[in-house]
């Protein structure tokens, strides 16, 4: 079974690597991430002065936050097509006539989405870090008026590591949402449209909720972590939300959503009629 899943997964990655939209998406992610790091400090946030240069963590937060928002949409598009595309093109009939089970096929598709999520996440992370290290300064965060240290270098590095860790699980949950949507329709175009509209609608509605209610939605955690990191890099705040820290909700909430999305998607896939 493991060998069959590995072969199916390898085939999925080959199809993914041959898709022109993947390379177009990476180019868009590169441009959007760098644009945010270059342009956002010029118009928003704390300005560079003769006494205080941009901190690398500050620039990284600008680029990584915006780049990850675009990467989330890219992941949702690909994951929404992953099953619907097979039904759309009729290739699902040929695939399931081979000596594989639906469970093995579903696992291979899910592993591919996880792999794609890792690729997009670390691509944006790498681009953000390279520019931030090149343009910004590492070390302490200083107050340019009184010239006192507001954050030590080790402290701000620890904040950055924690913020990056907090973003991944909610990012991955968006991919699992796409897998669920992909099993609701035979049209990849409809699946992508439904996924994007549902995600954007959820994002807008989440922003209207109270902070306590927002913490129950997986969409909340990536923007929260990176906005906090931006403030840390500018020296304007000193603590995470103690409720989030105490309950590890940045892990448990996205995991809970994923634990709903994946079994529900598999249940739908198992009962679908491939001859329809």
PDB file of C-alpha atoms in Angstrom:
ATOM      1  CA  UNK A   1       0.000   0.000   0.000  1.00  0.00           C
ATOM      2  CA  UNK A   2       2.764   2.460   0.937  1.00  0.00           C
ATOM      3  CA  UNK A   3       4.578   1.772  -2.334  1.00  0.00           C
ATOM      4  CA  UNK A   4       1.403   2.382  -4.345  1.00  0.00           C
ATOM      5  CA  UNK A   5       0.743   5.638  -2.483  1.00  0.00           C
ATOM      6  CA  UNK A   6       4.355   6.719  -3.056  1.00  0.00           C
ATOM      7  CA  UNK A   7       4.046   6.038  -6.792  1.00  0.00           C
ATOM      8  CA  UNK A   8       0.749   7.887  -7.010  1.00  0.00           C
ATOM      9  CA  UNK A   9       2.214  10.825  -5.108  1.00  0.00           C
ATOM     10  CA  UNK A  10       5.256  10.918  -7.397  1.00  0.00           C
ATOM     11  CA  UNK A  11       2.927  10.963 -10.403  1.00  0.00           C
ATOM     12  CA  UNK A  12       0.943  13.810  -8.849  1.00  0.00           C
ATOM     13  CA  UNK A  13       4.092  15.861  -8.339  1.00  0.00           C
ATOM     14  CA  UNK A  14       5.108  15.217 -11.946  1.00  0.00           C
ATOM     15  CA  UNK A  15       1.733  16.548 -13.110  1.00  0.00           C
ATOM     16  CA  UNK A  16       2.087  19.503 -10.789  1.00  0.00           C
ATOM     17  CA  UNK A  17       5.585  20.328 -12.035  1.00  0.00           C
ATOM     18  CA  UNK A  18       4.292  20.287 -15.630  1.00  0.00           C
ATOM     19  CA  UNK A  19       1.526  22.777 -14.848  1.00  0.00           C
ATOM     20  CA  UNK A  20       2.396  26.267 -16.208  1.00  0.00           C
ATOM     21  CA  UNK A  21       0.265  27.938 -13.525  1.00  0.00           C
ATOM     22  CA  UNK A  22       2.685  26.706 -10.847  1.00  0.00           C
ATOM     23  CA  UNK A  23       5.565  28.713 -12.318  1.00  0.00           C
ATOM     24  CA  UNK A  24       3.332  31.703 -12.978  1.00  0.00           C
ATOM     25  CA  UNK A  25       2.244  31.529  -9.326  1.00  0.00           C
ATOM     26  CA  UNK A  26       5.833  31.402  -8.083  1.00  0.00           C
ATOM     27  CA  UNK A  27       6.650  34.462 -10.194  1.00  0.00           C
ATOM     28  CA  UNK A  28       3.648  36.299  -8.733  1.00  0.00           C
ATOM     29  CA  UNK A  29       4.681  35.290  -5.214  1.00  0.00           C
ATOM     30  CA  UNK A  30       8.216  36.538  -5.829  1.00  0.00           C
ATOM     31  CA  UNK A  31       6.993  39.883  -7.171  1.00  0.00           C
ATOM     32  CA  UNK A  32       4.325  40.414  -4.502  1.00  0.00           C
ATOM     33  CA  UNK A  33       6.596  39.500  -1.590  1.00  0.00           C
ATOM     34  CA  UNK A  34       9.415  41.777  -2.736  1.00  0.00           C
ATOM     35  CA  UNK A  35       6.974  44.573  -3.583  1.00  0.00           C
ATOM     36  CA  UNK A  36       5.543  44.469  -0.065  1.00  0.00           C
ATOM     37  CA  UNK A  37       9.010  44.603   1.502  1.00  0.00           C
ATOM     38  CA  UNK A  38      10.151  47.448  -0.758  1.00  0.00           C
ATOM     39  CA  UNK A  39       7.018  49.612  -0.985  1.00  0.00           C
ATOM     40  CA  UNK A  40       5.250  49.113   2.338  1.00  0.00           C
ATOM     41  CA  UNK A  41       8.001  50.724   4.457  1.00  0.00           C
ATOM     42  CA  UNK A  42       7.852  53.748   2.166  1.00  0.00           C
ATOM     43  CA  UNK A  43       4.145  54.389   2.734  1.00  0.00           C
ATOM     44  CA  UNK A  44       3.142  52.572   5.926  1.00  0.00           C
ATOM     45  CA  UNK A  45       4.595  51.677   9.286  1.00  0.00           C
ATOM     46  CA  UNK A  46       7.661  53.054  10.950  1.00  0.00           C
ATOM     47  CA  UNK A  47      10.025  55.109   8.803  1.00  0.00           C
ATOM     48  CA  UNK A  48      13.767  54.820   8.465  1.00  0.00           C
ATOM     49  CA  UNK A  49      15.717  57.686  10.035  1.00  0.00           C
ATOM     50  CA  UNK A  50      19.341  58.756  10.296  1.00  0.00           C
ATOM     51  CA  UNK A  51      19.450  57.129  13.732  1.00  0.00           C
ATOM     52  CA  UNK A  52      17.453  54.033  13.014  1.00  0.00           C
ATOM     53  CA  UNK A  53      17.569  51.809   9.936  1.00  0.00           C
ATOM     54  CA  UNK A  54      14.903  49.270   9.052  1.00  0.00           C
ATOM     55  CA  UNK A  55      15.162  46.137  11.128  1.00  0.00           C
ATOM     56  CA  UNK A  56      15.324  42.849   9.211  1.00  0.00           C
ATOM     57  CA  UNK A  57      12.408  41.415  11.189  1.00  0.00           C
ATOM     58  CA  UNK A  58      10.292  44.458  10.376  1.00  0.00           C
ATOM     59  CA  UNK A  59      10.924  44.057   6.634  1.00  0.00           C
ATOM     60  CA  UNK A  60      10.441  40.303   6.838  1.00  0.00           C
ATOM     61  CA  UNK A  61       7.035  40.757   8.471  1.00  0.00           C
ATOM     62  CA  UNK A  62       5.935  43.115   5.686  1.00  0.00           C
ATOM     63  CA  UNK A  63       6.923  40.738   2.901  1.00  0.00           C
ATOM     64  CA  UNK A  64       6.006  37.424   4.489  1.00  0.00           C
ATOM     65  CA  UNK A  65       2.537  38.583   5.545  1.00  0.00           C
ATOM     66  CA  UNK A  66       1.553  39.800   2.086  1.00  0.00           C
ATOM     67  CA  UNK A  67       3.296  36.965   0.247  1.00  0.00           C
ATOM     68  CA  UNK A  68       1.608  34.360   2.450  1.00  0.00           C
ATOM     69  CA  UNK A  69      -1.802  35.895   1.752  1.00  0.00           C
ATOM     70  CA  UNK A  70      -1.221  35.425  -1.974  1.00  0.00           C
ATOM     71  CA  UNK A  71       0.253  31.948  -1.398  1.00  0.00           C
ATOM     72  CA  UNK A  72      -2.902  30.950   0.505  1.00  0.00           C
ATOM     73  CA  UNK A  73      -5.033  31.807  -2.521  1.00  0.00           C
ATOM     74  CA  UNK A  74      -2.663  29.890  -4.807  1.00  0.00           C
ATOM     75  CA  UNK A  75      -2.812  26.845  -2.522  1.00  0.00           C
ATOM     76  CA  UNK A  76      -6.592  27.058  -2.415  1.00  0.00           C
ATOM     77  CA  UNK A  77      -6.772  27.189  -6.218  1.00  0.00           C
ATOM     78  CA  UNK A  78      -4.573  24.128  -6.680  1.00  0.00           C
ATOM     79  CA  UNK A  79      -6.213  22.106  -3.914  1.00  0.00           C
ATOM     80  CA  UNK A  80      -9.681  22.966  -5.227  1.00  0.00           C
ATOM     81  CA  UNK A  81      -8.691  21.510  -8.616  1.00  0.00           C
ATOM     82  CA  UNK A  82      -7.018  18.373  -7.298  1.00  0.00           C
ATOM     83  CA  UNK A  83     -10.071  16.064  -7.359  1.00  0.00           C
ATOM     84  CA  UNK A  84     -12.496  18.121  -9.444  1.00  0.00           C
ATOM     85  CA  UNK A  85      -9.937  18.274 -12.250  1.00  0.00           C
ATOM     86  CA  UNK A  86      -9.833  14.478 -12.477  1.00  0.00           C
ATOM     87  CA  UNK A  87     -13.619  14.304 -12.782  1.00  0.00           C
ATOM     88  CA  UNK A  88     -13.656  17.289 -15.138  1.00  0.00           C
ATOM     89  CA  UNK A  89     -11.232  15.632 -17.574  1.00  0.00           C
ATOM     90  CA  UNK A  90     -12.604  12.123 -17.069  1.00  0.00           C
ATOM     91  CA  UNK A  91      -9.210  10.782 -15.990  1.00  0.00           C
ATOM     92  CA  UNK A  92     -10.626   9.553 -12.687  1.00  0.00           C
ATOM     93  CA  UNK A  93     -12.201   6.594 -14.532  1.00  0.00           C
ATOM     94  CA  UNK A  94      -8.841   5.422 -15.872  1.00  0.00           C
ATOM     95  CA  UNK A  95      -7.064   5.982 -12.557  1.00  0.00           C
ATOM     96  CA  UNK A  96      -9.503   3.927 -10.499  1.00  0.00           C
ATOM     97  CA  UNK A  97      -9.486   1.003 -12.931  1.00  0.00           C
ATOM     98  CA  UNK A  98      -5.891   0.387 -11.852  1.00  0.00           C
ATOM     99  CA  UNK A  99      -5.100  -1.829  -8.838  1.00  0.00           C
ATOM    100  CA  UNK A 100      -5.476   1.001  -6.314  1.00  0.00           C
ATOM    101  CA  UNK A 101      -8.155   1.808  -3.783  1.00  0.00           C
ATOM    102  CA  UNK A 102      -9.963   5.088  -3.391  1.00  0.00           C
ATOM    103  CA  UNK A 103      -8.303   5.471  -0.009  1.00  0.00           C
ATOM    104  CA  UNK A 104      -4.827   5.212  -1.520  1.00  0.00           C
ATOM    105  CA  UNK A 105      -5.751   7.681  -4.242  1.00  0.00           C
ATOM    106  CA  UNK A 106      -7.146  10.122  -1.675  1.00  0.00           C
ATOM    107  CA  UNK A 107      -4.035   9.876   0.516  1.00  0.00           C
ATOM    108  CA  UNK A 108      -1.755  10.502  -2.473  1.00  0.00           C
ATOM    109  CA  UNK A 109      -3.735  13.596  -3.450  1.00  0.00           C
ATOM    110  CA  UNK A 110      -3.695  14.873   0.141  1.00  0.00           C
ATOM    111  CA  UNK A 111       0.061  14.314   0.481  1.00  0.00           C
ATOM    112  CA  UNK A 112       0.542  16.254  -2.757  1.00  0.00           C
ATOM    113  CA  UNK A 113      -1.415  19.186  -1.344  1.00  0.00           C
ATOM    114  CA  UNK A 114       0.688  19.093   1.821  1.00  0.00           C
ATOM    115  CA  UNK A 115       3.847  19.050  -0.306  1.00  0.00           C
ATOM    116  CA  UNK A 116       2.612  21.970  -2.386  1.00  0.00           C
ATOM    117  CA  UNK A 117       1.777  23.870   0.798  1.00  0.00           C
ATOM    118  CA  UNK A 118       5.325  23.313   2.030  1.00  0.00           C
ATOM    119  CA  UNK A 119       6.770  24.486  -1.299  1.00  0.00           C
ATOM    120  CA  UNK A 120       4.735  27.697  -1.384  1.00  0.00           C
ATOM    121  CA  UNK A 121       5.275  28.433   2.298  1.00  0.00           C
ATOM    122  CA  UNK A 122       9.033  28.020   2.229  1.00  0.00           C
ATOM    123  CA  UNK A 123       9.363  29.827  -1.095  1.00  0.00           C
ATOM    124  CA  UNK A 124       7.717  32.937   0.369  1.00  0.00           C
ATOM    125  CA  UNK A 125       9.708  32.478   3.576  1.00  0.00           C
ATOM    126  CA  UNK A 126      12.999  32.270   1.657  1.00  0.00           C
ATOM    127  CA  UNK A 127      12.292  35.304  -0.525  1.00  0.00           C
ATOM    128  CA  UNK A 128      11.228  37.356   2.500  1.00  0.00           C
ATOM    129  CA  UNK A 129      14.316  36.394   4.480  1.00  0.00           C
ATOM    130  CA  UNK A 130      16.788  37.062   1.670  1.00  0.00           C
ATOM    131  CA  UNK A 131      15.582  40.613   1.096  1.00  0.00           C
ATOM    132  CA  UNK A 132      15.156  41.326   4.814  1.00  0.00           C
ATOM    133  CA  UNK A 133      18.700  40.201   5.622  1.00  0.00           C
ATOM    134  CA  UNK A 134      20.113  42.142   2.669  1.00  0.00           C
ATOM    135  CA  UNK A 135      18.287  45.421   3.251  1.00  0.00           C
ATOM    136  CA  UNK A 136      17.635  45.486   6.996  1.00  0.00           C
ATOM    137  CA  UNK A 137      19.765  45.356  10.106  1.00  0.00           C
ATOM    138  CA  UNK A 138      19.855  42.522  12.603  1.00  0.00           C
ATOM    139  CA  UNK A 139      20.383  42.885  16.326  1.00  0.00           C
ATOM    140  CA  UNK A 140      18.475  45.032  18.823  1.00  0.00           C
ATOM    141  CA  UNK A 141      15.539  47.327  18.062  1.00  0.00           C
ATOM    142  CA  UNK A 142      16.319  50.890  19.129  1.00  0.00           C
ATOM    143  CA  UNK A 143      14.213  53.917  20.009  1.00  0.00           C
ATOM    144  CA  UNK A 144      15.473  56.623  17.637  1.00  0.00           C
ATOM    145  CA  UNK A 145      14.375  59.485  19.925  1.00  0.00           C
ATOM    146  CA  UNK A 146      15.956  58.428  23.212  1.00  0.00           C
ATOM    147  CA  UNK A 147      18.315  55.874  21.653  1.00  0.00           C
ATOM    148  CA  UNK A 148      17.519  53.142  24.126  1.00  0.00           C
ATOM    149  CA  UNK A 149      17.268  49.448  23.356  1.00  0.00           C
ATOM    150  CA  UNK A 150      13.628  48.326  23.057  1.00  0.00           C
ATOM    151  CA  UNK A 151      14.215  44.703  21.980  1.00  0.00           C
ATOM    152  CA  UNK A 152      17.300  42.568  22.227  1.00  0.00           C
ATOM    153  CA  UNK A 153      18.484  40.681  19.168  1.00  0.00           C
ATOM    154  CA  UNK A 154      17.876  37.246  20.714  1.00  0.00           C
ATOM    155  CA  UNK A 155      14.405  38.280  21.863  1.00  0.00           C
ATOM    156  CA  UNK A 156      13.292  39.534  18.463  1.00  0.00           C
ATOM    157  CA  UNK A 157      14.711  36.413  16.763  1.00  0.00           C
ATOM    158  CA  UNK A 158      12.663  34.237  19.126  1.00  0.00           C
ATOM    159  CA  UNK A 159       9.532  36.257  18.282  1.00  0.00           C
ATOM    160  CA  UNK A 160      10.225  35.755  14.572  1.00  0.00           C
ATOM    161  CA  UNK A 161      10.608  31.976  14.911  1.00  0.00           C
ATOM    162  CA  UNK A 162       7.395  31.734  16.875  1.00  0.00           C
ATOM    163  CA  UNK A 163       5.467  33.890  14.403  1.00  0.00           C
ATOM    164  CA  UNK A 164       6.564  31.736  11.465  1.00  0.00           C
ATOM    165  CA  UNK A 165       5.543  28.563  13.305  1.00  0.00           C
ATOM    166  CA  UNK A 166       2.140  30.064  14.121  1.00  0.00           C
ATOM    167  CA  UNK A 167       1.349  30.751  10.456  1.00  0.00           C
ATOM    168  CA  UNK A 168       1.895  27.309   8.951  1.00  0.00           C
ATOM    169  CA  UNK A 169      -1.004  25.361  10.434  1.00  0.00           C
ATOM    170  CA  UNK A 170      -3.672  27.850   9.382  1.00  0.00           C
ATOM    171  CA  UNK A 171      -2.046  28.009   5.939  1.00  0.00           C
ATOM    172  CA  UNK A 172      -2.208  24.221   5.626  1.00  0.00           C
ATOM    173  CA  UNK A 173      -5.844  24.175   6.753  1.00  0.00           C
ATOM    174  CA  UNK A 174      -6.711  26.332   3.724  1.00  0.00           C
ATOM    175  CA  UNK A 175      -5.333  23.560   1.510  1.00  0.00           C
ATOM    176  CA  UNK A 176      -7.504  20.981   3.245  1.00  0.00           C
ATOM    177  CA  UNK A 177     -10.508  23.246   2.741  1.00  0.00           C
ATOM    178  CA  UNK A 178      -9.721  23.176  -0.974  1.00  0.00           C
ATOM    179  CA  UNK A 179      -9.674  19.361  -0.941  1.00  0.00           C
ATOM    180  CA  UNK A 180     -13.156  19.350   0.578  1.00  0.00           C
ATOM    181  CA  UNK A 181     -14.486  21.811  -1.996  1.00  0.00           C
ATOM    182  CA  UNK A 182     -12.848  19.831  -4.792  1.00  0.00           C
ATOM    183  CA  UNK A 183     -15.022  16.838  -3.928  1.00  0.00           C
ATOM    184  CA  UNK A 184     -18.272  18.805  -4.057  1.00  0.00           C
ATOM    185  CA  UNK A 185     -18.330  19.357  -7.819  1.00  0.00           C
ATOM    186  CA  UNK A 186     -17.189  17.736 -11.073  1.00  0.00           C
ATOM    187  CA  UNK A 187     -16.000  21.060 -12.505  1.00  0.00           C
ATOM    188  CA  UNK A 188     -12.555  22.367 -11.578  1.00  0.00           C
ATOM    189  CA  UNK A 189     -13.631  25.867 -12.602  1.00  0.00           C
ATOM    190  CA  UNK A 190     -16.606  25.796 -10.251  1.00  0.00           C
ATOM    191  CA  UNK A 191     -14.461  24.310  -7.496  1.00  0.00           C
ATOM    192  CA  UNK A 192     -11.922  27.135  -7.750  1.00  0.00           C
ATOM    193  CA  UNK A 193     -14.670  29.757  -7.868  1.00  0.00           C
ATOM    194  CA  UNK A 194     -16.448  28.273  -4.846  1.00  0.00           C
ATOM    195  CA  UNK A 195     -13.191  27.969  -2.932  1.00  0.00           C
ATOM    196  CA  UNK A 196     -12.086  31.552  -3.534  1.00  0.00           C
ATOM    197  CA  UNK A 197     -15.505  33.075  -2.837  1.00  0.00           C
ATOM    198  CA  UNK A 198     -15.961  31.003   0.323  1.00  0.00           C
ATOM    199  CA  UNK A 199     -12.461  31.838   1.568  1.00  0.00           C
ATOM    200  CA  UNK A 200     -12.764  35.574   0.892  1.00  0.00           C
ATOM    201  CA  UNK A 201     -16.246  35.652   2.420  1.00  0.00           C
ATOM    202  CA  UNK A 202     -14.949  33.880   5.515  1.00  0.00           C
ATOM    203  CA  UNK A 203     -12.048  36.313   5.731  1.00  0.00           C
ATOM    204  CA  UNK A 204     -14.383  39.323   5.620  1.00  0.00           C
ATOM    205  CA  UNK A 205     -16.793  37.842   8.162  1.00  0.00           C
ATOM    206  CA  UNK A 206     -13.926  36.914  10.480  1.00  0.00           C
ATOM    207  CA  UNK A 207     -12.778  40.542  10.494  1.00  0.00           C
ATOM    208  CA  UNK A 208     -16.220  41.619  11.744  1.00  0.00           C
ATOM    209  CA  UNK A 209     -16.180  39.315  14.775  1.00  0.00           C
ATOM    210  CA  UNK A 210     -14.923  40.065  18.256  1.00  0.00           C
ATOM    211  CA  UNK A 211     -11.356  39.074  19.008  1.00  0.00           C
ATOM    212  CA  UNK A 212     -12.481  36.109  21.102  1.00  0.00           C
ATOM    213  CA  UNK A 213     -14.723  34.873  18.286  1.00  0.00           C
ATOM    214  CA  UNK A 214     -11.985  35.368  15.680  1.00  0.00           C
ATOM    215  CA  UNK A 215      -9.725  33.045  17.644  1.00  0.00           C
ATOM    216  CA  UNK A 216     -12.126  30.198  16.838  1.00  0.00           C
ATOM    217  CA  UNK A 217     -11.530  30.619  13.085  1.00  0.00           C
ATOM    218  CA  UNK A 218      -8.379  29.188  11.499  1.00  0.00           C
ATOM    219  CA  UNK A 219      -8.077  32.195   9.155  1.00  0.00           C
ATOM    220  CA  UNK A 220      -7.214  34.396  12.125  1.00  0.00           C
ATOM    221  CA  UNK A 221      -3.804  33.082  13.105  1.00  0.00           C
ATOM    222  CA  UNK A 222      -1.462  33.847  10.196  1.00  0.00           C
ATOM    223  CA  UNK A 223      -2.392  37.567   9.994  1.00  0.00           C
ATOM    224  CA  UNK A 224      -2.361  37.793  13.794  1.00  0.00           C
ATOM    225  CA  UNK A 225       1.129  36.315  14.129  1.00  0.00           C
ATOM    226  CA  UNK A 226       2.691  38.418  11.378  1.00  0.00           C
ATOM    227  CA  UNK A 227       1.037  41.644  12.476  1.00  0.00           C
ATOM    228  CA  UNK A 228       2.398  41.022  15.963  1.00  0.00           C
ATOM    229  CA  UNK A 229       5.819  40.375  14.461  1.00  0.00           C
ATOM    230  CA  UNK A 230       5.682  43.664  12.579  1.00  0.00           C
ATOM    231  CA  UNK A 231       4.919  45.475  15.819  1.00  0.00           C
ATOM    232  CA  UNK A 232       7.735  43.634  17.585  1.00  0.00           C
ATOM    233  CA  UNK A 233      10.120  44.681  14.822  1.00  0.00           C
ATOM    234  CA  UNK A 234       9.044  48.288  15.264  1.00  0.00           C
ATOM    235  CA  UNK A 235       9.377  48.077  19.045  1.00  0.00           C
ATOM    236  CA  UNK A 236       5.752  48.978  19.776  1.00  0.00           C
ATOM    237  CA  UNK A 237       4.439  45.899  21.641  1.00  0.00           C
ATOM    238  CA  UNK A 238       5.879  43.311  23.993  1.00  0.00           C
ATOM    239  CA  UNK A 239       3.531  40.347  24.373  1.00  0.00           C
ATOM    240  CA  UNK A 240       1.442  37.757  22.606  1.00  0.00           C
ATOM    241  CA  UNK A 241      -2.201  37.242  23.489  1.00  0.00           C
ATOM    242  CA  UNK A 242      -1.980  35.210  26.725  1.00  0.00           C
ATOM    243  CA  UNK A 243      -5.102  33.171  25.862  1.00  0.00           C
ATOM    244  CA  UNK A 244      -3.576  32.046  22.574  1.00  0.00           C
ATOM    245  CA  UNK A 245      -0.280  31.246  24.266  1.00  0.00           C
ATOM    246  CA  UNK A 246      -1.918  29.275  27.052  1.00  0.00           C
ATOM    247  CA  UNK A 247      -4.221  27.149  24.893  1.00  0.00           C
ATOM    248  CA  UNK A 248      -1.942  26.786  21.830  1.00  0.00           C
ATOM    249  CA  UNK A 249      -5.017  27.611  19.774  1.00  0.00           C
ATOM    250  CA  UNK A 250      -2.786  28.510  16.804  1.00  0.00           C
ATOM    251  CA  UNK A 251      -2.220  24.737  16.549  1.00  0.00           C
ATOM    252  CA  UNK A 252      -5.439  23.276  17.917  1.00  0.00           C
ATOM    253  CA  UNK A 253      -7.926  25.428  16.001  1.00  0.00           C
ATOM    254  CA  UNK A 254      -6.446  24.818  12.505  1.00  0.00           C
ATOM    255  CA  UNK A 255      -5.994  21.136  13.448  1.00  0.00           C
ATOM    256  CA  UNK A 256      -9.670  20.925  14.457  1.00  0.00           C
ATOM    257  CA  UNK A 257     -10.791  22.404  11.145  1.00  0.00           C
ATOM    258  CA  UNK A 258      -8.478  20.046   9.254  1.00  0.00           C
ATOM    259  CA  UNK A 259      -9.885  17.108  11.236  1.00  0.00           C
ATOM    260  CA  UNK A 260     -13.310  18.071   9.876  1.00  0.00           C
ATOM    261  CA  UNK A 261     -12.301  18.913   6.300  1.00  0.00           C
ATOM    262  CA  UNK A 262     -10.313  15.754   5.500  1.00  0.00           C
ATOM    263  CA  UNK A 263     -12.692  13.014   6.793  1.00  0.00           C
ATOM    264  CA  UNK A 264     -15.671  14.824   5.260  1.00  0.00           C
ATOM    265  CA  UNK A 265     -13.873  15.132   1.912  1.00  0.00           C
ATOM    266  CA  UNK A 266     -12.940  11.441   1.998  1.00  0.00           C
ATOM    267  CA  UNK A 267     -16.514  10.437   2.840  1.00  0.00           C
ATOM    268  CA  UNK A 268     -17.802  12.384  -0.160  1.00  0.00           C
ATOM    269  CA  UNK A 269     -15.113  10.952  -2.436  1.00  0.00           C
ATOM    270  CA  UNK A 270     -15.862   7.346  -1.403  1.00  0.00           C
ATOM    271  CA  UNK A 271     -19.537   7.573  -2.353  1.00  0.00           C
ATOM    272  CA  UNK A 272     -19.104   9.479  -5.603  1.00  0.00           C
ATOM    273  CA  UNK A 273     -20.166   7.687  -8.758  1.00  0.00           C
ATOM    274  CA  UNK A 274     -17.227   7.760 -11.151  1.00  0.00           C
ATOM    275  CA  UNK A 275     -19.417   6.528 -14.013  1.00  0.00           C
ATOM    276  CA  UNK A 276     -21.767   9.492 -13.779  1.00  0.00           C
TER     277      UNK A 276
END
